[in-house]
Amino acid sequence: MNMLEIRNLHARVEGKDILKGIDLTIRAGEVHAIMGPNGSGKSTLSNVLAGREDYEITEGRVTFEGKDLLALPPETRACEGVFLSFQYPVEIPGVSNMVFLKAAINARRKHQGLPEIEAVDFLAWVKDRVKKMHMDIKVLQRGVNEGFSGGEKKRNEILQMLLLEPRLMILDETDSGLDIDALKIVAEGINTMRSPERATLLVTHYQRLLDYVKPDFVHVLAGGRIVKSGGPELAQELEARGYGWLDAA
Amino acid sequence: MSLRHYTDAFQQLAVQLPSEERTAREASLQRFTQAGFPTRKLEDWRYTDLSALTDQSYALPSPATPDLSHLHLEAATAQIFVNGGDGAFTDTGREGGAVVALNAAFARNGLDLDIGPGQSLAQPLHVLTWTGHRTSAMTHLRHRIRLGANARATVIFHHAGEGAYLTTQVTDIDLGPGAQLTLYRVQDESAGSTHLAQSDVRLARDSVLDAISIDLGDGLARHDLNVHLDAPGAQAGLYGLYAPSGRAHVDNHTRIHHRAPHCGSREFFRGVVAGSARAVFNGKVVVHEQAVKTDSETRVANLLLSKTAEVYAKPELEIYNDDVKCAHGATFGQIDEDAVYYLRARGLEADVARALLTQAFAQQVIDRITHAPLRALVTRRFLERLPQGAMLETLL
Amino acid sequence: MSTPAQNIQDLVRKGEYRAGFVTDVAADTVPPGLSEDTIRFISAKKNEPQWLLDWRLKAFARFQKMTEPVWAHLHYPPIDLQSISYYSQPKSMKDGPKSLDEVDPQLLETYKKLGIPLKEQEMLAGVAVDVVFDSVSVATTFKQKLKDAGVIFCPISEAVREYPELVQKYLGSVVPQGDNYYAALNSAVFTDGSFVYIPKGVRCPMELSTYFRINERNTGQFERTLIIADEGSHVSYLEGCTAPQRDENQLHAAVVELVALDDAQIKYSTVQNWYPGDENGKGGIYNFVTKRGDCRGKRSKISWTQVETGSAITWKYPSCILRGDDSVGEFYSVAVTHHRQQADTGTKMIHIGRNTRSTIVSKGISAGHGQQSYRGLVRVQQSAENARNHTQCDSLLIGDACGAHTFPYTEVRNPTAHLEHEATTSKIGEDQLFYCLSRGISAEDAVSMIVNGFCKQVFKELPMEFAVEAQKLLSVTLEGAVG
Ligand SMILES: Nc1ncnc2c1ncn2[C@@H]1O[C@H](COP(=O)(O)OP(=O)(O)OP(=O)(O)O)[C@@H](O)[C@H]1O
Ligand SMILES: [Mg+2]
C-alpha cells in the first residue's frame, strides 16, 4: 500500500500561492529526496504535511496510510507517525528537553492505547539515544533548543526522531549547517531508522547527505511544482549543473 | 463617604486598650479617616480602586481553630496567625498612607524576629496568616524583622483564608551590614478577600535582600514593597510571579531607592493573567543624587491568556545622577504560536502545549525559590489554576 | 590631571541662543488680560464668523472650570494668565500682504536670520513655508503651485473664511475643547496657525513648512494647526519655532490636530528651538502643547518626529489614535534639556482598530541642571486584535546635576497584543570618549559624534534638509554642555 499520496496539492500563505499542484507517491521503505531552488516551496510542502496552520490548502488531497491527512490536527499526525525535522527548530526557553521528550513520547503512547512510560525505562532509553547522537547528556536539562548552535539543533531533531520512532520522516534541510562529523552522525541516525515499514522524505540542497543516505528517488521542486523526477543520478546532475538547465528542458 | 463601620469597630477595640495606647491609635485612625481609602484619582492607585471598601462593614474577628494541615510546609518552622492571632497591641503608629494608618489603628503584633550579629536561622520561618470568619471580618498585622550584622535568615510569609475579609499586613525590615535575607511572600487569599500589604526594607552596607513574591490569590491584592538601599554595596533582587484568574485583581508596586554608591538592584516579574483578571505592575527605581555607580535593571513580562484579561504595567525610572547604568524592559504578549506548533508536531495536544509553555514562562520565577517544599507548593498551586495543569503535574 | 568626567564638564561653555534677537517692528498688541472680552476682541480682529466666536466662548467656559495639571515632573512658578497679552500683530501687517514683495522687509530679515530666506526658498523648489509671527500668519509661499495640485495650505484664519465647512467639520474633532487645561485655553484664544487639506489621492508635491516666532514681550502664542489628509493622500509637514531672548517667561500653548483618512499618510516633523532661558533659568518659553493625530481611516499612517532643543519648560505628548484597521502610528523624538531646562515629553499610542502598529523611539539628553522625563502611554483596547508596539526609550546623561526620568504606562486589554518596551539610561561612556581621544579626535568632536550617534535613529526620520539643521541645532544647544 502507498504510505503517502499527494494529489494535485495547492497551498497558499498570506494570499500568495506557493504550491501549485504537487503529485507525489511514497511507499513504505522508500527514501525520496526533494531538491530545488530557495523559495521554491520545499519547506511549505513539509509544513503542510506536518499540519502547520498558517497555510491554506486551496486544492488537492493527501492521504497517509489511507487516512485523510489534511483533516488531522498536527498532534494527531505526529501520533500517527508523521515526523518533521524542522529547517529552523524553535527555541522554547523554560521547557526542559527532558520534560518535552517525555510529554511527546507519552502523547504518542496514549494515542496507541499504551500506558505512560516508566520513568526508569525512559531515562535509560533517552540516555542511550543521546549517546548515539554524540550529544552531551546535560542538554536534557536545558530548555528545548535554547541557546543551541545550528548544528546542535539539528542533532536534537534527529534525537527526537530516534525516540519517537515515526513511520514517515520528513527531514527539511537537516544537513544544512552541519560540519562533516555532525553530518555523519545525523546520517547514521537517519539510517538506523530506515526499515521496510518506514519512509523518508529528505529535503536537501546538497549531494553530500545523499552520499550517506541513498535515495531511491530524487525530485526537483521549482515554482511550486515537481518539475523533474529521477533516480539518484539526478541529484548528481543537479549538483554539477545547478537548476538552470531545467528551465530549458 | 462613610467610614463609619471602621470607626465603630475601633470603638469596640478601644475599650480593651490602655488609655495611652488608645490615644496613639486614635491618632492613626484619624489619619486614616481623613485620608480615606485611596481612589483612582491618586497616581499610585490609578488602576486599583479601593473606594468600594469605604462602605463595607468588617467585624473584629474572633478566634478560630481551622484545619490548616494542607498549608503545612516541610523543613520550616511554622508561626501561625489565625484571624489576626492573639499577639499584643504594641504598635504605636507609623508613617505611611491610608492603608498603613488603618493598620496602625488596629494592628496586633505579628512576626517579631530579631537575629543577632553573625547568627542565622537554622531553618526557614513559615509565617502563615489565615483569615476566615462567619461574617466578614478584618485582620491587621504588624511584622518586624531585624537582622544584625552578617546575620542570615529565610522568612516565608504565606497568606491564605476563606470567605470574605479584609486583611492588612505591614512589615518593617532592617538589615544590618552584611546581613542576608531571603524573603518569600505567597499571597493565596480567597476570592472574597481584600489583601493590602506594605513592606519596607532598609539595607545597610553590603547587605543582600532577595524577595520573591508569588501572587496566586483570587481576591483583590495589593502589595507595596519599598526597598531602601541606604549604604554602599547593598544589593536587592526582587522577583515576582502574579497569576490572577477569575475576577482577581493583583497590584504589585515596588519602589527601589538607591541612596548610596555602588548599590545594585534587579527586578524580574512575570505575569500570567487569565479569566477576567486584572494585573497591575508598577516598578519604580529612584536613583538619588549621591548614588553613583548604581546598577539597576527591571524586567517585566506578561502573558495574557484570555480576551477579558487586562494588564497595566509601568516600569519607572527616576534618575538624578549621571554615573549610572539603568535599564528596564516590559513585554506583553501571548504564547508563541511557533512553539505551540512545534510541540504539536511532536504529538502534544494544543491545550497541553499551551499549558506547558505557560508553565515554562512562570517557572523562570518559581525556580528562584530555593526552598524545595515551598517550590513544590507554589508549582502545585500554579498548575491547579491552569487549564490542563493537572496533566502537566505528572510530567514535571 | 583631570579625569574624563571632568573633561566633559570642562567642555561646558555658555551656549549662545542664536535665534535670540528681537525684531524692532511696531506692533499692535492688546493689553494683557484674559476674559470673554479678550476673546471677542481676537475674534473681531480676525473678522470671524459667529460660530467660531461661540466655539471659543464655549471653550473658555470649559477652561474656567479646569485647573492646571500638576502631574508632570515639572517645577515652575504659577503662570499668571492675566499678565499675558493674547494678541499681537506687527503694525505693517494691518492690511495683510498680498505677496511676498509686500511683506515688511524687516520681517523677512528676521526669518533670514533664522535661516529661512523666504525669497530664496521660493526660487528653490521644495518647501512651501507659512510663517506665524507672534499671532498672525505673515506669508505663505508657493500658494500657486500648491493650488494647482489641489492642496490647501494657508493660515487657519484664512481657512475659516475660505473653507468654513472643512474647518467646522474637523476643528476640535481630534483634540476636543475640554481635552486638557492648555487645549481649552488654546481653543478659546488661538490666534493663528496653519491649515492644510490634501485632497483624495494627492501626494503633496513639496514639503510644507511653518515657522513660528514669538517676538513681542509679554505675549503668548496660541497657534492652532489643522491638517487633513483625505483618502490616499500623502503629506510631509515641518514646523520650526524660535523666540527672542527675554528675561521673563513667555507662554506658548499650541494645539495641532491631524486627521488621516483611509490610506492617507501624514508625516509631521518639528524642530523646536524656543528660547530656553539662560543658564540660571531666567526667561525662556513655557511650551505646553497638545498634538494629536487621528488615524481615522484604514491603513492610514501618522508619524511624528520631533527635535526639541528649546523652551524652559516643555510639556508635550504628540499622540496617535489608531482607530482605522491596519493603521500605523510612529513617534521619533530627540529632546535636549540643558542648564535649567525641564521637559516632560513623550507620546500616547491608543490602539483601537485591528492590526494597528506603533513604534516609539525616544532619545533624551540631559545636561547641566536639565531635567527630562519621558512619559508615554501605550493602550491596547479590547477591540484592537493583533496590535503591535515597540518602544525604545534611551536617556543620555551629561554631568551629575541633571536628571532623566521614564514613566511608561502600558495598558493591555487584548491578549493578541504584542508589545515590547526597552529603556536604558547611561552617561557618555568614558571609554567611548577615551577611544576617540586616543584616535586624535578632539573631545568636543567626540562628544558631538557620540551624541549624534545616539540620536541617529531619530534624525534619519527627518526630511533631509532638516536633519542637517537638527544636527547643527543639537550641537549648538549642547555647546553649553559638552562642546
Ligand atoms: N509564513 C509565510 N509568510 C509569507 N510568506 C511565506 C511564508 N512561508 C513561506 N513563504 C514564502 O513562500 C515561498 C516558499 O517558501 P519555502 O520556505 O517553502 O521555500 P524553500 O523551498 O523551503 O526555500 P529554502 O531552500 O530557502 O528553504 C517563499 O517565497 C517564502 O517567502
Ligand atoms: Mg526551506
PDB file of N, CA and C in Angstrom, chain C residues 258-327:
ATOM      1  N   LEU C 258      -4.310  66.399  13.620  1.00  0.00           N
ATOM      2  CA  LEU C 258      -4.087  65.741  12.329  1.00  0.00           C
ATOM      3  C   LEU C 258      -5.185  64.709  12.115  1.00  0.00           C
ATOM      4  N   VAL C 259      -5.667  64.666  10.892  1.00  0.00           N
ATOM      5  CA  VAL C 259      -6.664  63.648  10.571  1.00  0.00           C
ATOM      6  C   VAL C 259      -6.214  62.917   9.310  1.00  0.00           C
ATOM      7  N   ALA C 260      -6.060  61.613   9.411  1.00  0.00           N
ATOM      8  CA  ALA C 260      -5.689  60.823   8.233  1.00  0.00           C
ATOM      9  C   ALA C 260      -6.827  59.874   7.925  1.00  0.00           C
ATOM     10  N   LEU C 261      -7.379  60.005   6.721  1.00  0.00           N
ATOM     11  CA  LEU C 261      -8.463  59.116   6.307  1.00  0.00           C
ATOM     12  C   LEU C 261      -7.870  57.865   5.640  1.00  0.00           C
ATOM     13  N   ASP C 262      -8.708  57.026   5.078  1.00  0.00           N
ATOM     14  CA  ASP C 262      -8.227  55.746   4.528  1.00  0.00           C
ATOM     15  C   ASP C 262      -6.960  55.917   3.686  1.00  0.00           C
ATOM     16  N   ASP C 263      -5.962  55.110   3.944  1.00  0.00           N
ATOM     17  CA  ASP C 263      -4.728  55.054   3.160  1.00  0.00           C
ATOM     18  C   ASP C 263      -3.941  56.360   3.110  1.00  0.00           C
ATOM     19  N   ALA C 264      -4.284  57.310   3.941  1.00  0.00           N
ATOM     20  CA  ALA C 264      -3.552  58.584   3.923  1.00  0.00           C
ATOM     21  C   ALA C 264      -2.343  58.506   4.845  1.00  0.00           C
ATOM     22  N   GLN C 265      -1.350  59.330   4.551  1.00  0.00           N
ATOM     23  CA  GLN C 265      -0.159  59.367   5.397  1.00  0.00           C
ATOM     24  C   GLN C 265       0.217  60.801   5.717  1.00  0.00           C
ATOM     25  N   ILE C 266       0.471  61.037   6.990  1.00  0.00           N
ATOM     26  CA  ILE C 266       0.936  62.360   7.408  1.00  0.00           C
ATOM     27  C   ILE C 266       2.236  62.193   8.164  1.00  0.00           C
ATOM     28  N   LYS C 267       3.211  62.946   7.734  1.00  0.00           N
ATOM     29  CA  LYS C 267       4.474  62.943   8.457  1.00  0.00           C
ATOM     30  C   LYS C 267       4.640  64.340   9.010  1.00  0.00           C
ATOM     31  N   TYR C 268       4.742  64.457  10.301  1.00  0.00           N
ATOM     32  CA  TYR C 268       4.793  65.768  10.934  1.00  0.00           C
ATOM     33  C   TYR C 268       6.116  65.890  11.689  1.00  0.00           C
ATOM     34  N   SER C 269       6.933  66.818  11.276  1.00  0.00           N
ATOM     35  CA  SER C 269       8.243  66.971  11.913  1.00  0.00           C
ATOM     36  C   SER C 269       8.353  68.325  12.585  1.00  0.00           C
ATOM     37  N   THR C 270       8.975  68.339  13.728  1.00  0.00           N
ATOM     38  CA  THR C 270       9.112  69.585  14.476  1.00  0.00           C
ATOM     39  C   THR C 270      10.569  69.810  14.841  1.00  0.00           C
ATOM     40  N   VAL C 271      11.030  71.013  14.616  1.00  0.00           N
ATOM     41  CA  VAL C 271      12.307  71.399  15.203  1.00  0.00           C
ATOM     42  C   VAL C 271      11.972  72.559  16.128  1.00  0.00           C
ATOM     43  N   GLN C 272      11.965  72.293  17.392  1.00  0.00           N
ATOM     44  CA  GLN C 272      11.521  73.287  18.365  1.00  0.00           C
ATOM     45  C   GLN C 272      12.732  73.898  19.038  1.00  0.00           C
ATOM     46  N   ASN C 273      12.892  75.180  18.832  1.00  0.00           N
ATOM     47  CA  ASN C 273      14.054  75.864  19.367  1.00  0.00           C
ATOM     48  C   ASN C 273      13.631  77.178  20.013  1.00  0.00           C
ATOM     49  N   TRP C 274      12.530  77.141  20.749  1.00  0.00           N
ATOM     50  CA  TRP C 274      12.113  78.316  21.503  1.00  0.00           C
ATOM     51  C   TRP C 274      13.222  78.690  22.473  1.00  0.00           C
ATOM     52  N   TYR C 275      13.262  79.953  22.849  1.00  0.00           N
ATOM     53  CA  TYR C 275      14.299  80.402  23.769  1.00  0.00           C
ATOM     54  C   TYR C 275      14.220  79.610  25.087  1.00  0.00           C
ATOM     55  N   PRO C 276      15.325  78.973  25.472  1.00  0.00           N
ATOM     56  CA  PRO C 276      15.292  78.082  26.642  1.00  0.00           C
ATOM     57  C   PRO C 276      15.551  78.786  27.972  1.00  0.00           C
ATOM     58  N   GLY C 277      15.807  80.083  27.942  1.00  0.00           N
ATOM     59  CA  GLY C 277      16.234  80.747  29.176  1.00  0.00           C
ATOM     60  C   GLY C 277      17.750  80.704  29.268  1.00  0.00           C
ATOM     61  N   ASP C 278      18.293  81.456  30.204  1.00  0.00           N
ATOM     62  CA  ASP C 278      19.749  81.454  30.313  1.00  0.00           C
ATOM     63  C   ASP C 278      20.198  80.331  31.242  1.00  0.00           C
ATOM     64  N   GLU C 279      21.497  80.281  31.518  1.00  0.00           N
ATOM     65  CA  GLU C 279      21.973  79.117  32.271  1.00  0.00           C
ATOM     66  C   GLU C 279      21.499  79.112  33.716  1.00  0.00           C
ATOM     67  N   ASN C 280      20.972  80.256  34.181  1.00  0.00           N
ATOM     68  CA  ASN C 280      20.431  80.282  35.536  1.00  0.00           C
ATOM     69  C   ASN C 280      18.919  80.069  35.549  1.00  0.00           C
ATOM     70  N   GLY C 281      18.395  79.801  34.412  1.00  0.00           N
ATOM     71  CA  GLY C 281      16.964  79.517  34.354  1.00  0.00           C
ATOM     72  C   GLY C 281      16.112  80.760  34.242  1.00  0.00           C
ATOM     73  N   LYS C 282      16.736  81.873  33.889  1.00  0.00           N
ATOM     74  CA  LYS C 282      15.958  83.098  33.754  1.00  0.00           C
ATOM     75  C   LYS C 282      15.393  83.179  32.346  1.00  0.00           C
ATOM     76  N   GLY C 283      14.122  83.481  32.255  1.00  0.00           N
ATOM     77  CA  GLY C 283      13.493  83.612  30.953  1.00  0.00           C
ATOM     78  C   GLY C 283      13.237  82.270  30.301  1.00  0.00           C
ATOM     79  N   GLY C 284      12.800  82.374  29.059  1.00  0.00           N
ATOM     80  CA  GLY C 284      12.521  81.143  28.312  1.00  0.00           C
ATOM     81  C   GLY C 284      11.043  80.921  28.111  1.00  0.00           C
ATOM     82  N   ILE C 285      10.749  80.099  27.150  1.00  0.00           N
ATOM     83  CA  ILE C 285       9.361  79.843  26.777  1.00  0.00           C
ATOM     84  C   ILE C 285       8.809  78.675  27.588  1.00  0.00           C
ATOM     85  N   TYR C 286       7.566  78.828  28.015  1.00  0.00           N
ATOM     86  CA  TYR C 286       6.842  77.704  28.594  1.00  0.00           C
ATOM     87  C   TYR C 286       6.028  77.098  27.461  1.00  0.00           C
ATOM     88  N   ASN C 287       6.374  75.896  27.120  1.00  0.00           N
ATOM     89  CA  ASN C 287       5.808  75.289  25.934  1.00  0.00           C
ATOM     90  C   ASN C 287       4.847  74.164  26.327  1.00  0.00           C
ATOM     91  N   PHE C 288       3.568  74.485  26.305  1.00  0.00           N
ATOM     92  CA  PHE C 288       2.555  73.497  26.691  1.00  0.00           C
ATOM     93  C   PHE C 288       1.710  73.172  25.462  1.00  0.00           C
ATOM     94  N   VAL C 289       2.013  72.075  24.856  1.00  0.00           N
ATOM     95  CA  VAL C 289       1.456  71.830  23.543  1.00  0.00           C
ATOM     96  C   VAL C 289       0.667  70.527  23.504  1.00  0.00           C
ATOM     97  N   THR C 290      -0.454  70.563  22.829  1.00  0.00           N
ATOM     98  CA  THR C 290      -1.235  69.343  22.641  1.00  0.00           C
ATOM     99  C   THR C 290      -1.220  68.989  21.165  1.00  0.00           C
ATOM    100  N   LYS C 291      -0.626  67.874  20.852  1.00  0.00           N
ATOM    101  CA  LYS C 291      -0.559  67.441  19.458  1.00  0.00           C
ATOM    102  C   LYS C 291      -1.131  66.056  19.363  1.00  0.00           C
ATOM    103  N   ARG C 292      -2.045  65.889  18.459  1.00  0.00           N
ATOM    104  CA  ARG C 292      -2.648  64.569  18.370  1.00  0.00           C
ATOM    105  C   ARG C 292      -3.035  64.256  16.928  1.00  0.00           C
ATOM    106  N   GLY C 293      -2.796  63.045  16.548  1.00  0.00           N
ATOM    107  CA  GLY C 293      -3.161  62.620  15.211  1.00  0.00           C
ATOM    108  C   GLY C 293      -4.205  61.537  15.302  1.00  0.00           C
ATOM    109  N   ASP C 294      -5.161  61.598  14.407  1.00  0.00           N
ATOM    110  CA  ASP C 294      -6.220  60.612  14.416  1.00  0.00           C
ATOM    111  C   ASP C 294      -6.122  59.792  13.130  1.00  0.00           C
ATOM    112  N   CYS C 295      -5.689  58.550  13.263  1.00  0.00           N
ATOM    113  CA  CYS C 295      -5.664  57.649  12.103  1.00  0.00           C
ATOM    114  C   CYS C 295      -7.076  57.130  11.951  1.00  0.00           C
ATOM    115  N   ARG C 296      -7.903  57.943  11.351  1.00  0.00           N
ATOM    116  CA  ARG C 296      -9.327  57.635  11.306  1.00  0.00           C
ATOM    117  C   ARG C 296      -9.608  56.557  10.268  1.00  0.00           C
ATOM    118  N   GLY C 297      -8.779  56.556   9.221  1.00  0.00           N
ATOM    119  CA  GLY C 297      -9.057  55.641   8.112  1.00  0.00           C
ATOM    120  C   GLY C 297      -8.251  54.367   8.193  1.00  0.00           C
ATOM    121  N   LYS C 298      -8.726  53.390   7.427  1.00  0.00           N
ATOM    122  CA  LYS C 298      -7.996  52.126   7.337  1.00  0.00           C
ATOM    123  C   LYS C 298      -6.639  52.363   6.701  1.00  0.00           C
ATOM    124  N   ARG C 299      -5.655  51.638   7.137  1.00  0.00           N
ATOM    125  CA  ARG C 299      -4.289  51.688   6.583  1.00  0.00           C
ATOM    126  C   ARG C 299      -3.694  53.086   6.587  1.00  0.00           C
ATOM    127  N   SER C 300      -4.184  53.962   7.407  1.00  0.00           N
ATOM    128  CA  SER C 300      -3.611  55.303   7.458  1.00  0.00           C
ATOM    129  C   SER C 300      -2.379  55.286   8.338  1.00  0.00           C
ATOM    130  N   LYS C 301      -1.580  56.340   8.217  1.00  0.00           N
ATOM    131  CA  LYS C 301      -0.336  56.372   8.976  1.00  0.00           C
ATOM    132  C   LYS C 301      -0.022  57.799   9.398  1.00  0.00           C
ATOM    133  N   ILE C 302       0.306  57.944  10.655  1.00  0.00           N
ATOM    134  CA  ILE C 302       0.733  59.255  11.142  1.00  0.00           C
ATOM    135  C   ILE C 302       2.063  59.081  11.851  1.00  0.00           C
ATOM    136  N   SER C 303       2.992  59.922  11.461  1.00  0.00           N
ATOM    137  CA  SER C 303       4.328  59.801  12.001  1.00  0.00           C
ATOM    138  C   SER C 303       4.773  61.149  12.566  1.00  0.00           C
ATOM    139  N   TRP C 304       5.100  61.151  13.856  1.00  0.00           N
ATOM    140  CA  TRP C 304       5.604  62.372  14.492  1.00  0.00           C
ATOM    141  C   TRP C 304       7.125  62.271  14.646  1.00  0.00           C
ATOM    142  N   THR C 305       7.812  63.299  14.231  1.00  0.00           N
ATOM    143  CA  THR C 305       9.239  63.345  14.527  1.00  0.00           C
ATOM    144  C   THR C 305       9.509  64.694  15.184  1.00  0.00           C
ATOM    145  N   GLN C 306      10.166  64.693  16.298  1.00  0.00           N
ATOM    146  CA  GLN C 306      10.432  65.973  16.942  1.00  0.00           C
ATOM    147  C   GLN C 306      11.866  66.067  17.423  1.00  0.00           C
ATOM    148  N   VAL C 307      12.411  67.251  17.242  1.00  0.00           N
ATOM    149  CA  VAL C 307      13.707  67.562  17.827  1.00  0.00           C
ATOM    150  C   VAL C 307      13.453  68.758  18.727  1.00  0.00           C
ATOM    151  N   GLU C 308      13.520  68.510  20.006  1.00  0.00           N
ATOM    152  CA  GLU C 308      13.149  69.529  20.975  1.00  0.00           C
ATOM    153  C   GLU C 308      14.408  70.004  21.682  1.00  0.00           C
ATOM    154  N   THR C 309      14.879  71.172  21.309  1.00  0.00           N
ATOM    155  CA  THR C 309      16.086  71.646  21.983  1.00  0.00           C
ATOM    156  C   THR C 309      15.806  72.896  22.811  1.00  0.00           C
ATOM    157  N   GLY C 310      14.690  73.547  22.552  1.00  0.00           N
ATOM    158  CA  GLY C 310      14.440  74.829  23.208  1.00  0.00           C
ATOM    159  C   GLY C 310      13.445  74.739  24.352  1.00  0.00           C
ATOM    160  N   SER C 311      12.944  75.911  24.743  1.00  0.00           N
ATOM    161  CA  SER C 311      11.947  76.091  25.797  1.00  0.00           C
ATOM    162  C   SER C 311      12.510  75.846  27.198  1.00  0.00           C
ATOM    163  N   ALA C 312      12.023  76.667  28.129  1.00  0.00           N
ATOM    164  CA  ALA C 312      12.391  76.472  29.528  1.00  0.00           C
ATOM    165  C   ALA C 312      11.648  75.266  30.071  1.00  0.00           C
ATOM    166  N   ILE C 313      10.378  75.189  29.675  1.00  0.00           N
ATOM    167  CA  ILE C 313       9.529  74.072  30.096  1.00  0.00           C
ATOM    168  C   ILE C 313       8.876  73.486  28.852  1.00  0.00           C
ATOM    169  N   THR C 314       8.958  72.213  28.720  1.00  0.00           N
ATOM    170  CA  THR C 314       8.259  71.560  27.618  1.00  0.00           C
ATOM    171  C   THR C 314       7.298  70.539  28.195  1.00  0.00           C
ATOM    172  N   TRP C 315       6.100  70.584  27.716  1.00  0.00           N
ATOM    173  CA  TRP C 315       5.023  69.685  28.160  1.00  0.00           C
ATOM    174  C   TRP C 315       4.328  69.293  26.883  1.00  0.00           C
ATOM    175  N   LYS C 316       4.610  68.124  26.411  1.00  0.00           N
ATOM    176  CA  LYS C 316       4.219  67.841  25.034  1.00  0.00           C
ATOM    177  C   LYS C 316       4.188  66.346  24.757  1.00  0.00           C
ATOM    178  N   TYR C 317       3.076  65.850  24.252  1.00  0.00           N
ATOM    179  CA  TYR C 317       2.905  64.412  24.031  1.00  0.00           C
ATOM    180  C   TYR C 317       2.218  64.141  22.698  1.00  0.00           C
ATOM    181  N   PRO C 318       2.930  64.335  21.606  1.00  0.00           N
ATOM    182  CA  PRO C 318       2.285  64.082  20.308  1.00  0.00           C
ATOM    183  C   PRO C 318       1.799  62.637  20.243  1.00  0.00           C
ATOM    184  N   SER C 319       0.544  62.465  19.931  1.00  0.00           N
ATOM    185  CA  SER C 319      -0.079  61.156  20.100  1.00  0.00           C
ATOM    186  C   SER C 319      -0.757  60.667  18.833  1.00  0.00           C
ATOM    187  N   CYS C 320      -1.045  59.402  18.813  1.00  0.00           N
ATOM    188  CA  CYS C 320      -1.779  58.834  17.682  1.00  0.00           C
ATOM    189  C   CYS C 320      -2.947  58.012  18.202  1.00  0.00           C
ATOM    190  N   ILE C 321      -4.083  58.239  17.601  1.00  0.00           N
ATOM    191  CA  ILE C 321      -5.237  57.402  17.901  1.00  0.00           C
ATOM    192  C   ILE C 321      -5.398  56.471  16.712  1.00  0.00           C
ATOM    193  N   LEU C 322      -5.112  55.211  16.930  1.00  0.00           N
ATOM    194  CA  LEU C 322      -5.096  54.266  15.821  1.00  0.00           C
ATOM    195  C   LEU C 322      -6.466  53.607  15.729  1.00  0.00           C
ATOM    196  N   ARG C 323      -7.343  54.329  15.078  1.00  0.00           N
ATOM    197  CA  ARG C 323      -8.736  53.928  15.017  1.00  0.00           C
ATOM    198  C   ARG C 323      -8.972  52.990  13.828  1.00  0.00           C
ATOM    199  N   GLY C 324      -8.402  53.368  12.694  1.00  0.00           N
ATOM    200  CA  GLY C 324      -8.616  52.579  11.484  1.00  0.00           C
ATOM    201  C   GLY C 324      -7.882  51.248  11.563  1.00  0.00           C
ATOM    202  N   ASP C 325      -8.481  50.196  10.997  1.00  0.00           N
ATOM    203  CA  ASP C 325      -7.791  48.906  10.946  1.00  0.00           C
ATOM    204  C   ASP C 325      -6.491  49.078  10.172  1.00  0.00           C
ATOM    205  N   ASP C 326      -5.470  48.361  10.578  1.00  0.00           N
ATOM    206  CA  ASP C 326      -4.168  48.379   9.908  1.00  0.00           C
ATOM    207  C   ASP C 326      -3.494  49.753   9.904  1.00  0.00           C
ATOM    208  N   SER C 327      -3.898  50.637  10.774  1.00  0.00           N
ATOM    209  CA  SER C 327      -3.245  51.944  10.781  1.00  0.00           C
ATOM    210  C   SER C 327      -1.955  51.885  11.589  1.00  0.00           C
TER     211      SER C 327
END
